[in-house]
mmCIF file of C-alpha atoms in Angstrom:
data_model
loop_
_atom_site.group_PDB
_atom_site.id
_atom_site.type_symbol
_atom_site.label_atom_id
_atom_site.label_comp_id
_atom_site.label_asym_id
_atom_site.label_seq_id
_atom_site.Cartn_x
_atom_site.Cartn_y
_atom_site.Cartn_z
ATOM 1 C CA MET A 1 99.221 182.172 294.404
ATOM 2 C CA LEU A 2 98.641 178.422 294.709
ATOM 3 C CA LEU A 3 95.853 178.612 292.139
ATOM 4 C CA PHE A 4 98.181 180.297 289.673
ATOM 5 C CA VAL A 5 100.971 177.777 290.256
ATOM 6 C CA VAL A 6 98.588 174.886 289.618
ATOM 7 C CA LEU A 7 97.126 176.611 286.555
ATOM 8 C CA CYS A 8 100.514 177.335 285.001
ATOM 9 C CA ALA A 9 101.715 173.810 285.655
ATOM 10 C CA LEU A 10 98.636 172.357 283.982
ATOM 11 C CA LEU A 11 98.687 174.661 280.988
ATOM 12 C CA THR A 12 102.412 174.592 280.428
ATOM 13 C CA GLY A 13 102.452 170.824 280.549
ATOM 14 C CA ALA A 14 99.463 170.582 278.249
ATOM 15 C CA GLN A 15 100.744 172.823 275.482
ATOM 16 C CA ALA A 16 104.526 173.078 275.733
ATOM 17 C CA GLY A 17 106.922 170.200 275.489
ATOM 18 C CA LEU A 18 109.321 169.816 278.344
ATOM 19 C CA LEU A 19 112.265 170.010 275.971
ATOM 20 C CA ASP A 20 111.292 173.598 275.095
ATOM 21 C CA ILE A 21 111.915 174.634 278.693
ATOM 22 C CA PHE A 22 115.592 173.726 278.389
ATOM 23 C CA ASP A 23 116.236 175.770 275.230
ATOM 24 C CA SER A 24 118.388 178.714 276.250
ATOM 25 C CA LYS A 25 117.614 181.176 273.459
ATOM 26 C CA VAL A 26 115.858 181.879 270.182
ATOM 27 C CA CYS A 27 116.978 184.357 267.519
ATOM 28 C CA TYR A 28 114.802 186.245 265.037
ATOM 29 C CA GLY A 29 116.928 188.143 262.521
ATOM 30 C CA VAL A 30 117.092 191.908 263.038
ATOM 31 C CA LEU A 31 115.244 191.561 266.340
ATOM 32 C CA GLY A 32 118.177 189.718 267.855
ATOM 33 C CA CYS A 33 118.181 186.852 270.342
ATOM 34 C CA PHE A 34 115.988 186.228 273.366
ATOM 35 C CA ARG A 35 117.292 184.204 276.297
ATOM 36 C CA ASN A 36 115.381 182.620 279.151
ATOM 37 C CA ASP A 37 117.999 183.132 281.843
ATOM 38 C CA ALA A 38 118.058 185.944 284.417
ATOM 39 C CA PRO A 39 116.403 188.345 284.575
ATOM 40 C CA PHE A 40 113.907 186.875 282.091
ATOM 41 C CA THR A 41 112.995 183.798 284.102
ATOM 42 C CA ASN A 42 109.531 185.157 284.927
ATOM 43 C CA SER A 43 107.818 183.279 282.069
ATOM 44 C CA TRP A 44 108.751 179.924 283.598
ATOM 45 C CA ARG A 45 111.614 179.902 281.092
ATOM 46 C CA GLU A 46 109.253 179.860 278.134
ATOM 47 C CA LEU A 47 110.883 181.396 275.059
ATOM 48 C CA PRO A 48 108.962 183.727 272.740
ATOM 49 C CA ASN A 49 107.590 182.593 269.410
ATOM 50 C CA SER A 50 108.556 184.222 266.117
ATOM 51 C CA PRO A 51 106.810 187.443 265.016
ATOM 52 C CA GLU A 52 105.001 185.409 262.354
ATOM 53 C CA LYS A 53 103.629 182.879 264.831
ATOM 54 C CA ILE A 54 102.702 185.602 267.300
ATOM 55 C CA GLY A 55 100.914 187.386 264.466
ATOM 56 C CA VAL A 56 102.336 190.843 265.097
ATOM 57 C CA SER A 57 100.825 193.536 262.885
ATOM 58 C CA LEU A 58 100.920 197.334 262.869
ATOM 59 C CA THR A 59 98.075 199.393 261.424
ATOM 60 C CA LEU A 60 97.938 203.166 260.941
ATOM 61 C CA TYR A 61 94.852 205.349 261.388
ATOM 62 C CA THR A 62 94.688 209.110 260.821
ATOM 63 C CA ARG A 63 91.928 211.663 260.309
ATOM 64 C CA ALA A 64 92.352 210.993 256.582
ATOM 65 C CA ASN A 65 91.676 207.251 257.060
ATOM 66 C CA PRO A 66 89.849 206.855 260.388
ATOM 67 C CA LEU A 67 88.018 203.645 259.493
ATOM 68 C CA GLU A 68 90.201 201.654 257.110
ATOM 69 C CA GLY A 69 93.729 201.489 258.452
ATOM 70 C CA ASP A 70 96.955 201.299 256.476
ATOM 71 C CA ALA A 71 98.960 198.106 257.032
ATOM 72 C CA LEU A 72 102.522 198.975 258.034
ATOM 73 C CA ASP A 73 105.577 196.873 257.252
ATOM 74 C CA TRP A 74 107.691 196.947 260.397
ATOM 75 C CA ARG A 75 110.683 195.637 258.441
ATOM 76 C CA ASN A 76 110.675 198.471 255.897
ATOM 77 C CA THR A 77 109.630 202.062 256.582
ATOM 78 C CA GLU A 78 111.355 203.607 253.544
ATOM 79 C CA ASN A 79 108.129 204.216 251.609
ATOM 80 C CA ILE A 80 105.781 204.773 254.532
ATOM 81 C CA ILE A 81 105.060 208.399 253.626
ATOM 82 C CA SER A 82 104.333 207.766 249.934
ATOM 83 C CA ARG A 83 102.343 204.560 250.456
ATOM 84 C CA THR A 84 100.341 205.391 253.591
ATOM 85 C CA HIS A 85 98.667 208.318 255.328
ATOM 86 C CA PHE A 86 101.544 208.690 257.795
ATOM 87 C CA ASP A 87 102.323 212.342 258.579
ATOM 88 C CA PRO A 88 105.909 212.797 259.812
ATOM 89 C CA ASN A 89 104.937 216.152 261.345
ATOM 90 C CA ALA A 90 102.186 214.713 263.548
ATOM 91 C CA GLU A 91 102.575 213.072 266.940
ATOM 92 C CA VAL A 92 102.529 209.277 267.081
ATOM 93 C CA LYS A 93 100.116 207.469 269.401
ATOM 94 C CA VAL A 94 100.656 203.706 269.755
ATOM 95 C CA ILE A 95 97.962 201.414 271.219
ATOM 96 C CA ILE A 96 98.967 197.930 272.451
ATOM 97 C CA HIS A 97 96.429 195.382 273.697
ATOM 98 C CA GLY A 98 97.044 192.707 276.293
ATOM 99 C CA TYR A 99 96.311 189.108 277.215
ATOM 100 C CA MET A 100 93.386 187.346 275.504
ATOM 101 C CA ASN A 101 92.675 190.468 273.418
ATOM 102 C CA ASP A 102 93.293 191.375 269.793
ATOM 103 C CA GLY A 103 93.460 194.471 267.656
ATOM 104 C CA MET A 104 89.706 194.546 267.024
ATOM 105 C CA ASP A 105 88.684 194.685 270.690
ATOM 106 C CA TYR A 106 86.048 197.344 271.358
ATOM 107 C CA TRP A 107 88.307 199.469 273.545
ATOM 108 C CA VAL A 108 91.055 199.609 270.900
ATOM 109 C CA VAL A 109 88.502 200.832 268.368
ATOM 110 C CA ASN A 110 87.059 203.345 270.852
ATOM 111 C CA MET A 111 90.500 204.640 271.841
ATOM 112 C CA THR A 112 91.498 205.091 268.202
ATOM 113 C CA ARG A 113 88.311 207.027 267.511
ATOM 114 C CA ALA A 114 88.730 209.227 270.606
ATOM 115 C CA LEU A 115 92.368 210.030 269.829
ATOM 116 C CA LEU A 116 91.537 211.086 266.279
ATOM 117 C CA GLN A 117 88.772 213.281 267.659
ATOM 118 C CA ALA A 118 91.206 214.839 270.134
ATOM 119 C CA GLY A 119 93.987 215.695 267.695
ATOM 120 C CA HIS A 120 95.742 215.276 264.367
ATOM 121 C CA TYR A 121 97.713 212.147 265.231
ATOM 122 C CA ASN A 122 99.264 209.109 263.622
ATOM 123 C CA VAL A 123 97.483 206.405 265.628
ATOM 124 C CA ILE A 124 99.224 203.047 265.296
ATOM 125 C CA LYS A 125 97.555 199.880 266.538
ATOM 126 C CA VAL A 126 99.901 197.056 267.515
ATOM 127 C CA ALA A 127 98.046 193.735 267.327
ATOM 128 C CA TRP A 128 99.378 190.348 268.441
ATOM 129 C CA GLY A 129 96.206 188.319 268.915
ATOM 130 C CA PRO A 130 97.553 184.787 268.272
ATOM 131 C CA GLY A 131 100.450 185.356 270.658
ATOM 132 C CA ALA A 132 98.167 186.915 273.266
ATOM 133 C CA HIS A 133 95.877 183.872 273.238
ATOM 134 C CA ALA A 134 98.655 181.434 274.120
ATOM 135 C CA VAL A 135 98.865 179.939 277.603
ATOM 136 C CA TYR A 136 99.811 182.684 280.009
ATOM 137 C CA PRO A 137 103.539 181.947 280.512
ATOM 138 C CA LYS A 138 104.013 181.731 276.737
ATOM 139 C CA ALA A 139 102.050 184.957 276.227
ATOM 140 C CA VAL A 140 104.317 186.613 278.801
ATOM 141 C CA ALA A 141 107.350 185.445 276.813
ATOM 142 C CA ASN A 142 105.795 186.634 273.549
ATOM 143 C CA THR A 143 105.575 190.207 274.839
ATOM 144 C CA ARG A 144 109.332 190.559 274.383
ATOM 145 C CA VAL A 145 109.152 189.952 270.631
ATOM 146 C CA VAL A 146 106.164 192.282 270.233
ATOM 147 C CA GLY A 147 108.145 194.958 272.035
ATOM 148 C CA ALA A 148 111.182 194.346 269.844
ATOM 149 C CA VAL A 149 109.103 194.575 266.643
ATOM 150 C CA THR A 150 107.524 197.853 267.745
ATOM 151 C CA ALA A 151 110.860 199.316 268.854
ATOM 152 C CA HIS A 152 112.471 198.317 265.548
ATOM 153 C CA PHE A 153 109.675 200.019 263.636
ATOM 154 C CA LEU A 154 109.892 203.253 265.637
ATOM 155 C CA THR A 155 113.678 203.329 265.410
ATOM 156 C CA SER A 156 113.422 202.886 261.635
ATOM 157 C CA LEU A 157 110.975 205.799 261.499
ATOM 158 C CA ARG A 158 113.447 207.948 263.363
ATOM 159 C CA ASN A 159 116.350 206.964 261.129
ATOM 160 C CA ALA A 160 114.528 207.142 257.789
ATOM 161 C CA HIS A 161 112.166 210.066 258.351
ATOM 162 C CA ASN A 162 113.568 211.972 261.327
ATOM 163 C CA VAL A 163 110.539 211.156 263.482
ATOM 164 C CA SER A 164 111.554 212.191 266.996
ATOM 165 C CA MET A 165 110.839 209.799 269.849
ATOM 166 C CA SER A 166 109.901 212.897 271.851
ATOM 167 C CA ARG A 167 106.663 212.895 269.832
ATOM 168 C CA VAL A 168 105.783 209.271 270.568
ATOM 169 C CA HIS A 169 103.241 208.207 273.208
ATOM 170 C CA LEU A 170 102.687 204.491 273.919
ATOM 171 C CA MET A 171 99.483 203.231 275.571
ATOM 172 C CA GLY A 172 99.354 199.594 276.671
ATOM 173 C CA HIS A 173 96.855 197.529 278.624
ATOM 174 C CA SER A 174 97.710 194.513 280.796
ATOM 175 C CA LEU A 175 100.599 192.694 279.099
ATOM 176 C CA GLY A 176 100.566 195.546 276.606
ATOM 177 C CA ALA A 177 101.831 197.862 279.344
ATOM 178 C CA HIS A 178 104.948 195.723 279.700
ATOM 179 C CA ILE A 179 105.344 195.626 275.920
ATOM 180 C CA ALA A 180 105.333 199.426 275.987
ATOM 181 C CA GLY A 181 108.042 199.252 278.625
ATOM 182 C CA TYR A 182 110.200 197.059 276.384
ATOM 183 C CA VAL A 183 109.707 199.497 273.518
ATOM 184 C CA GLY A 184 110.784 202.395 275.686
ATOM 185 C CA SER A 185 113.805 200.487 276.902
ATOM 186 C CA ASP A 186 114.921 199.700 273.328
ATOM 187 C CA ALA A 187 113.926 202.902 271.505
ATOM 188 C CA ARG A 188 115.299 205.439 273.941
ATOM 189 C CA GLY A 189 113.812 208.914 274.218
ATOM 190 C CA ILE A 190 110.108 207.983 274.133
ATOM 191 C CA ALA A 191 108.090 210.935 275.445
ATOM 192 C CA ARG A 192 105.426 209.036 277.361
ATOM 193 C CA ILE A 193 104.124 205.612 278.252
ATOM 194 C CA SER A 194 100.663 205.106 279.736
ATOM 195 C CA GLY A 195 100.136 201.724 281.371
ATOM 196 C CA MET A 196 96.546 200.610 281.863
ATOM 197 C CA ASP A 197 96.441 198.074 284.696
ATOM 198 C CA PRO A 198 99.872 196.536 284.022
ATOM 199 C CA ALA A 199 99.697 192.763 284.448
ATOM 200 C CA GLY A 200 100.819 191.565 287.867
ATOM 201 C CA PRO A 201 101.085 187.752 287.553
ATOM 202 C CA LEU A 202 104.678 186.718 286.717
ATOM 203 C CA PHE A 203 105.836 190.343 286.939
ATOM 204 C CA GLU A 204 105.673 191.027 290.668
ATOM 205 C CA SER A 205 109.074 191.263 292.379
ATOM 206 C CA THR A 206 110.953 191.107 289.075
ATOM 207 C CA ASP A 207 113.869 193.168 287.807
ATOM 208 C CA PRO A 208 112.776 196.489 286.235
ATOM 209 C CA ALA A 209 114.185 195.230 282.915
ATOM 210 C CA VAL A 210 111.402 192.624 282.869
ATOM 211 C CA ARG A 211 108.469 194.995 283.370
ATOM 212 C CA ILE A 212 107.278 198.538 282.853
ATOM 213 C CA ASP A 213 109.121 201.023 285.045
ATOM 214 C CA SER A 214 109.716 204.740 285.416
ATOM 215 C CA THR A 215 112.903 204.758 283.310
ATOM 216 C CA ASP A 216 111.183 203.566 280.122
ATOM 217 C CA ALA A 217 110.080 207.056 278.994
ATOM 218 C CA ASP A 218 110.279 210.697 280.012
ATOM 219 C CA LEU A 219 106.870 210.229 281.656
ATOM 220 C CA VAL A 220 105.457 206.868 282.701
ATOM 221 C CA ASP A 221 101.942 207.005 284.150
ATOM 222 C CA CYS A 222 99.886 203.988 285.155
ATOM 223 C CA ILE A 223 96.306 203.250 286.168
ATOM 224 C CA HIS A 224 95.810 200.354 288.597
ATOM 225 C CA SER A 225 92.268 198.961 288.560
ATOM 226 C CA ASP A 226 92.547 195.261 289.448
ATOM 227 C CA GLY A 227 95.286 194.983 292.046
ATOM 228 C CA VAL A 228 93.673 192.274 294.150
ATOM 229 C CA PRO A 229 95.594 189.055 294.906
ATOM 230 C CA LEU A 230 95.685 186.501 292.110
ATOM 231 C CA GLU A 231 93.952 183.925 294.271
ATOM 232 C CA ASP A 232 91.016 186.357 294.247
ATOM 233 C CA MET A 233 91.217 186.421 290.437
ATOM 234 C CA GLY A 234 93.100 189.704 290.174
ATOM 235 C CA PHE A 235 95.080 190.346 286.980
ATOM 236 C CA GLY A 236 96.756 193.636 287.921
ATOM 237 C CA THR A 237 99.076 194.949 290.613
ATOM 238 C CA LEU A 238 99.187 197.612 293.305
ATOM 239 C CA SER A 239 102.944 198.032 292.891
ATOM 240 C CA ALA A 240 103.975 201.618 292.123
ATOM 241 C CA TRP A 241 106.182 200.916 289.109
ATOM 242 C CA CYS A 242 105.667 204.226 287.321
ATOM 243 C CA ASP A 243 106.431 207.926 287.793
ATOM 244 C CA VAL A 244 102.777 208.554 288.518
ATOM 245 C CA ASP A 245 100.500 205.735 289.716
ATOM 246 C CA PHE A 246 96.727 206.214 289.856
ATOM 247 C CA TYR A 247 94.469 204.035 292.006
ATOM 248 C CA PRO A 248 90.786 204.565 291.141
ATOM 249 C CA ASN A 249 88.614 203.277 293.979
ATOM 250 C CA GLY A 250 91.757 202.100 295.748
ATOM 251 C CA GLY A 251 93.110 200.195 292.743
ATOM 252 C CA GLY A 252 91.270 196.961 293.486
ATOM 253 C CA HIS A 253 87.647 195.985 292.873
ATOM 254 C CA GLN A 254 85.961 198.612 290.716
ATOM 255 C CA ALA A 255 82.554 200.182 291.221
ATOM 256 C CA GLY A 256 79.864 198.472 289.173
ATOM 257 C CA CYS A 257 81.890 195.299 288.585
ATOM 258 C CA PRO A 258 80.559 191.955 289.858
ATOM 259 C CA LYS A 259 82.619 190.059 292.358
ATOM 260 C CA PRO A 260 84.493 187.123 290.759
ATOM 261 C CA VAL A 261 82.498 183.963 291.256
ATOM 262 C CA SER A 262 83.378 180.316 291.682
ATOM 263 C CA GLY A 263 82.397 179.669 288.084
ATOM 264 C CA ALA A 264 85.442 181.580 286.944
ATOM 265 C CA ILE A 265 87.652 179.316 289.024
ATOM 266 C CA LEU A 266 86.007 176.287 287.442
ATOM 267 C CA ASP A 267 86.753 177.782 284.028
ATOM 268 C CA VAL A 268 90.392 178.070 285.029
ATOM 269 C CA PHE A 269 90.689 174.453 286.075
ATOM 270 C CA SER A 270 88.854 173.272 282.962
ATOM 271 C CA MET A 271 91.373 175.343 280.930
ATOM 272 C CA ASN A 272 88.567 177.550 279.562
ATOM 273 C CA MET A 273 90.765 180.642 279.803
ATOM 274 C CA LEU A 274 88.491 182.795 277.650
ATOM 275 C CA GLY A 275 85.550 182.039 279.935
ATOM 276 C CA ALA A 276 87.608 182.733 283.025
ATOM 277 C CA GLU A 277 89.006 185.964 281.619
ATOM 278 C CA THR A 278 85.550 187.193 280.652
ATOM 279 C CA ALA A 279 84.135 186.377 284.074
ATOM 280 C CA VAL A 280 86.779 188.165 286.101
ATOM 281 C CA SER A 281 88.090 190.899 283.794
ATOM 282 C CA CYS A 282 85.636 193.702 284.582
ATOM 283 C CA SER A 283 87.962 195.524 286.979
ATOM 284 C CA HIS A 284 90.999 194.755 284.805
ATOM 285 C CA SER A 285 89.232 196.140 281.741
ATOM 286 C CA ARG A 286 87.985 199.208 283.585
ATOM 287 C CA SER A 287 91.441 200.799 283.270
ATOM 288 C CA HIS A 288 91.203 201.146 279.488
ATOM 289 C CA ASP A 289 87.591 202.306 279.717
ATOM 290 C CA LEU A 290 88.651 205.023 282.161
ATOM 291 C CA TYR A 291 91.484 206.036 279.860
ATOM 292 C CA VAL A 292 89.247 206.263 276.803
ATOM 293 C CA ASP A 293 86.780 208.438 278.734
ATOM 294 C CA SER A 294 89.642 210.696 279.846
ATOM 295 C CA ILE A 295 90.546 211.590 276.247
ATOM 296 C CA ILE A 296 87.362 213.549 275.532
ATOM 297 C CA THR A 297 84.929 213.477 278.442
ATOM 298 C CA CYS A 298 86.497 213.120 281.896
ATOM 299 C CA THR A 299 89.294 214.925 283.756
ATOM 300 C CA TYR A 300 89.405 212.533 286.749
ATOM 301 C CA PRO A 301 90.926 214.853 289.399
ATOM 302 C CA SER A 302 93.031 212.719 291.748
ATOM 303 C CA SER A 303 94.686 213.370 295.107
ATOM 304 C CA ARG A 304 98.305 212.591 295.891
ATOM 305 C CA CYS A 305 98.317 210.446 299.017
ATOM 306 C CA ASP A 306 100.266 207.763 300.860
ATOM 307 C CA SER A 307 97.320 205.359 301.043
ATOM 308 C CA TYR A 308 93.695 204.849 300.090
ATOM 309 C CA ALA A 309 92.768 204.797 303.782
ATOM 310 C CA LYS A 310 94.158 208.309 304.269
ATOM 311 C CA PHE A 311 92.433 209.440 301.086
ATOM 312 C CA LYS A 312 89.057 208.114 302.257
ATOM 313 C CA ALA A 313 89.596 209.781 305.632
ATOM 314 C CA GLY A 314 89.916 213.140 303.883
ATOM 315 C CA LYS A 315 93.564 213.633 304.780
ATOM 316 C CA CYS A 316 94.746 214.232 301.210
ATOM 317 C CA ALA A 317 93.010 217.174 299.589
ATOM 318 C CA CYS A 318 93.361 217.956 295.911
ATOM 319 C CA ASN A 319 94.131 221.636 296.434
ATOM 320 C CA SER A 320 97.491 222.427 294.812
ATOM 321 C CA PRO A 321 99.497 221.521 291.697
ATOM 322 C CA SER A 322 101.733 219.243 293.777
ATOM 323 C CA SER A 323 98.829 217.403 295.411
ATOM 324 C CA CYS A 324 96.420 217.082 292.502
ATOM 325 C CA ALA A 325 96.547 215.487 289.040
ATOM 326 C CA SER A 326 94.277 214.404 286.202
ATOM 327 C CA MET A 327 94.232 210.658 285.648
ATOM 328 C CA GLY A 328 94.562 209.358 282.112
ATOM 329 C CA TYR A 329 95.130 211.225 278.877
ATOM 330 C CA ARG A 330 95.577 214.623 280.565
ATOM 331 C CA THR A 331 98.368 213.527 282.902
ATOM 332 C CA SER A 332 101.375 215.713 282.158
ATOM 333 C CA LYS A 333 105.108 215.830 282.739
ATOM 334 C CA SER A 334 104.496 218.547 285.345
ATOM 335 C CA THR A 335 102.600 216.081 287.560
ATOM 336 C CA ALA A 336 104.450 215.460 290.810
ATOM 337 C CA PRO A 337 105.604 211.821 291.075
ATOM 338 C CA GLY A 338 103.731 209.611 293.515
ATOM 339 C CA LYS A 339 100.525 207.720 294.216
ATOM 340 C CA TYR A 340 97.180 209.309 293.409
ATOM 341 C CA TYR A 341 93.702 208.222 294.494
ATOM 342 C CA LEU A 342 90.204 209.018 293.272
ATOM 343 C CA VAL A 343 86.653 207.683 293.296
ATOM 344 C CA THR A 344 84.767 206.914 290.094
ATOM 345 C CA THR A 345 81.191 205.971 289.332
ATOM 346 C CA GLY A 346 80.158 202.468 288.339
ATOM 347 C CA THR A 347 78.605 203.365 284.994
ATOM 348 C CA GLU A 348 79.959 205.010 281.866
ATOM 349 C CA PRO A 349 81.050 207.747 281.703
ATOM 350 C CA PHE A 350 82.807 206.958 284.958
ATOM 351 C CA CYS A 351 83.389 210.567 286.065
#
């Protein structure tokens, strides 16, 4: 934790003026106001930037336009059916990237392609690249505005075109998992949220309102793939925040991923965050790779168990509906709540 404290102090001081810390709120029109008092003190009291500065964009892909997406105006959904390929009778799948990513990341493209292969869906990509590349505390703050934009858009769809939230499934990686949680908290009635390695730093031991939690949708399922301590360069968490929490390979270091090396730490202290993230993100990124594979290729049978130690000792067999589940896309509302463990391979496909 000391490394993170030093890093945040350096980066926050380098990019944000001290006066910004003492601002109590910012307001952005229909999105409302965002305060930095409790419970939202986790971003070191950083306030979120505007949607324009964050660069929030929503893009629609369907089987009719799988390659060239339709730009969506989150402020106005009145003409979405006549001007885009949106089908109000199809389910809505929303993909949200995380820290240091953008909407063109390989996994976002692969997930979009796999979803369109799996079904006739409206696949909406939520991109916020500029806001996600800010220093970490600011990026954490920015997630709140991205969530508000997405919730406003979905609520407008419901009001203007009778699109039921019971047909909406949000999928978020890292900080994107918490964004999905904010969306579910604002646009009530969301059917499902899938969190792919929800970010741990600045979210551990926080109020459920600040992070993804089991009340954000009818079903909240999470994959934990990088839950090692931050001082060991872990970006995720082992905390069971969801209805169903999956821990491939114990939820920490993933098979086939290199151990974080001292060079990554040097990148951190030299403020080369992209270099550091690339060096240590293999396990963190594995969660979205596992999820993509689960859409078409892998079922990932997992055993309900109290701990990884008991699972490895063979004390938790996957032999009944209440003790077994499929990790990823095939997780269903019928899955018994709890922690689930499994072992994956170290090369793709990981099943």
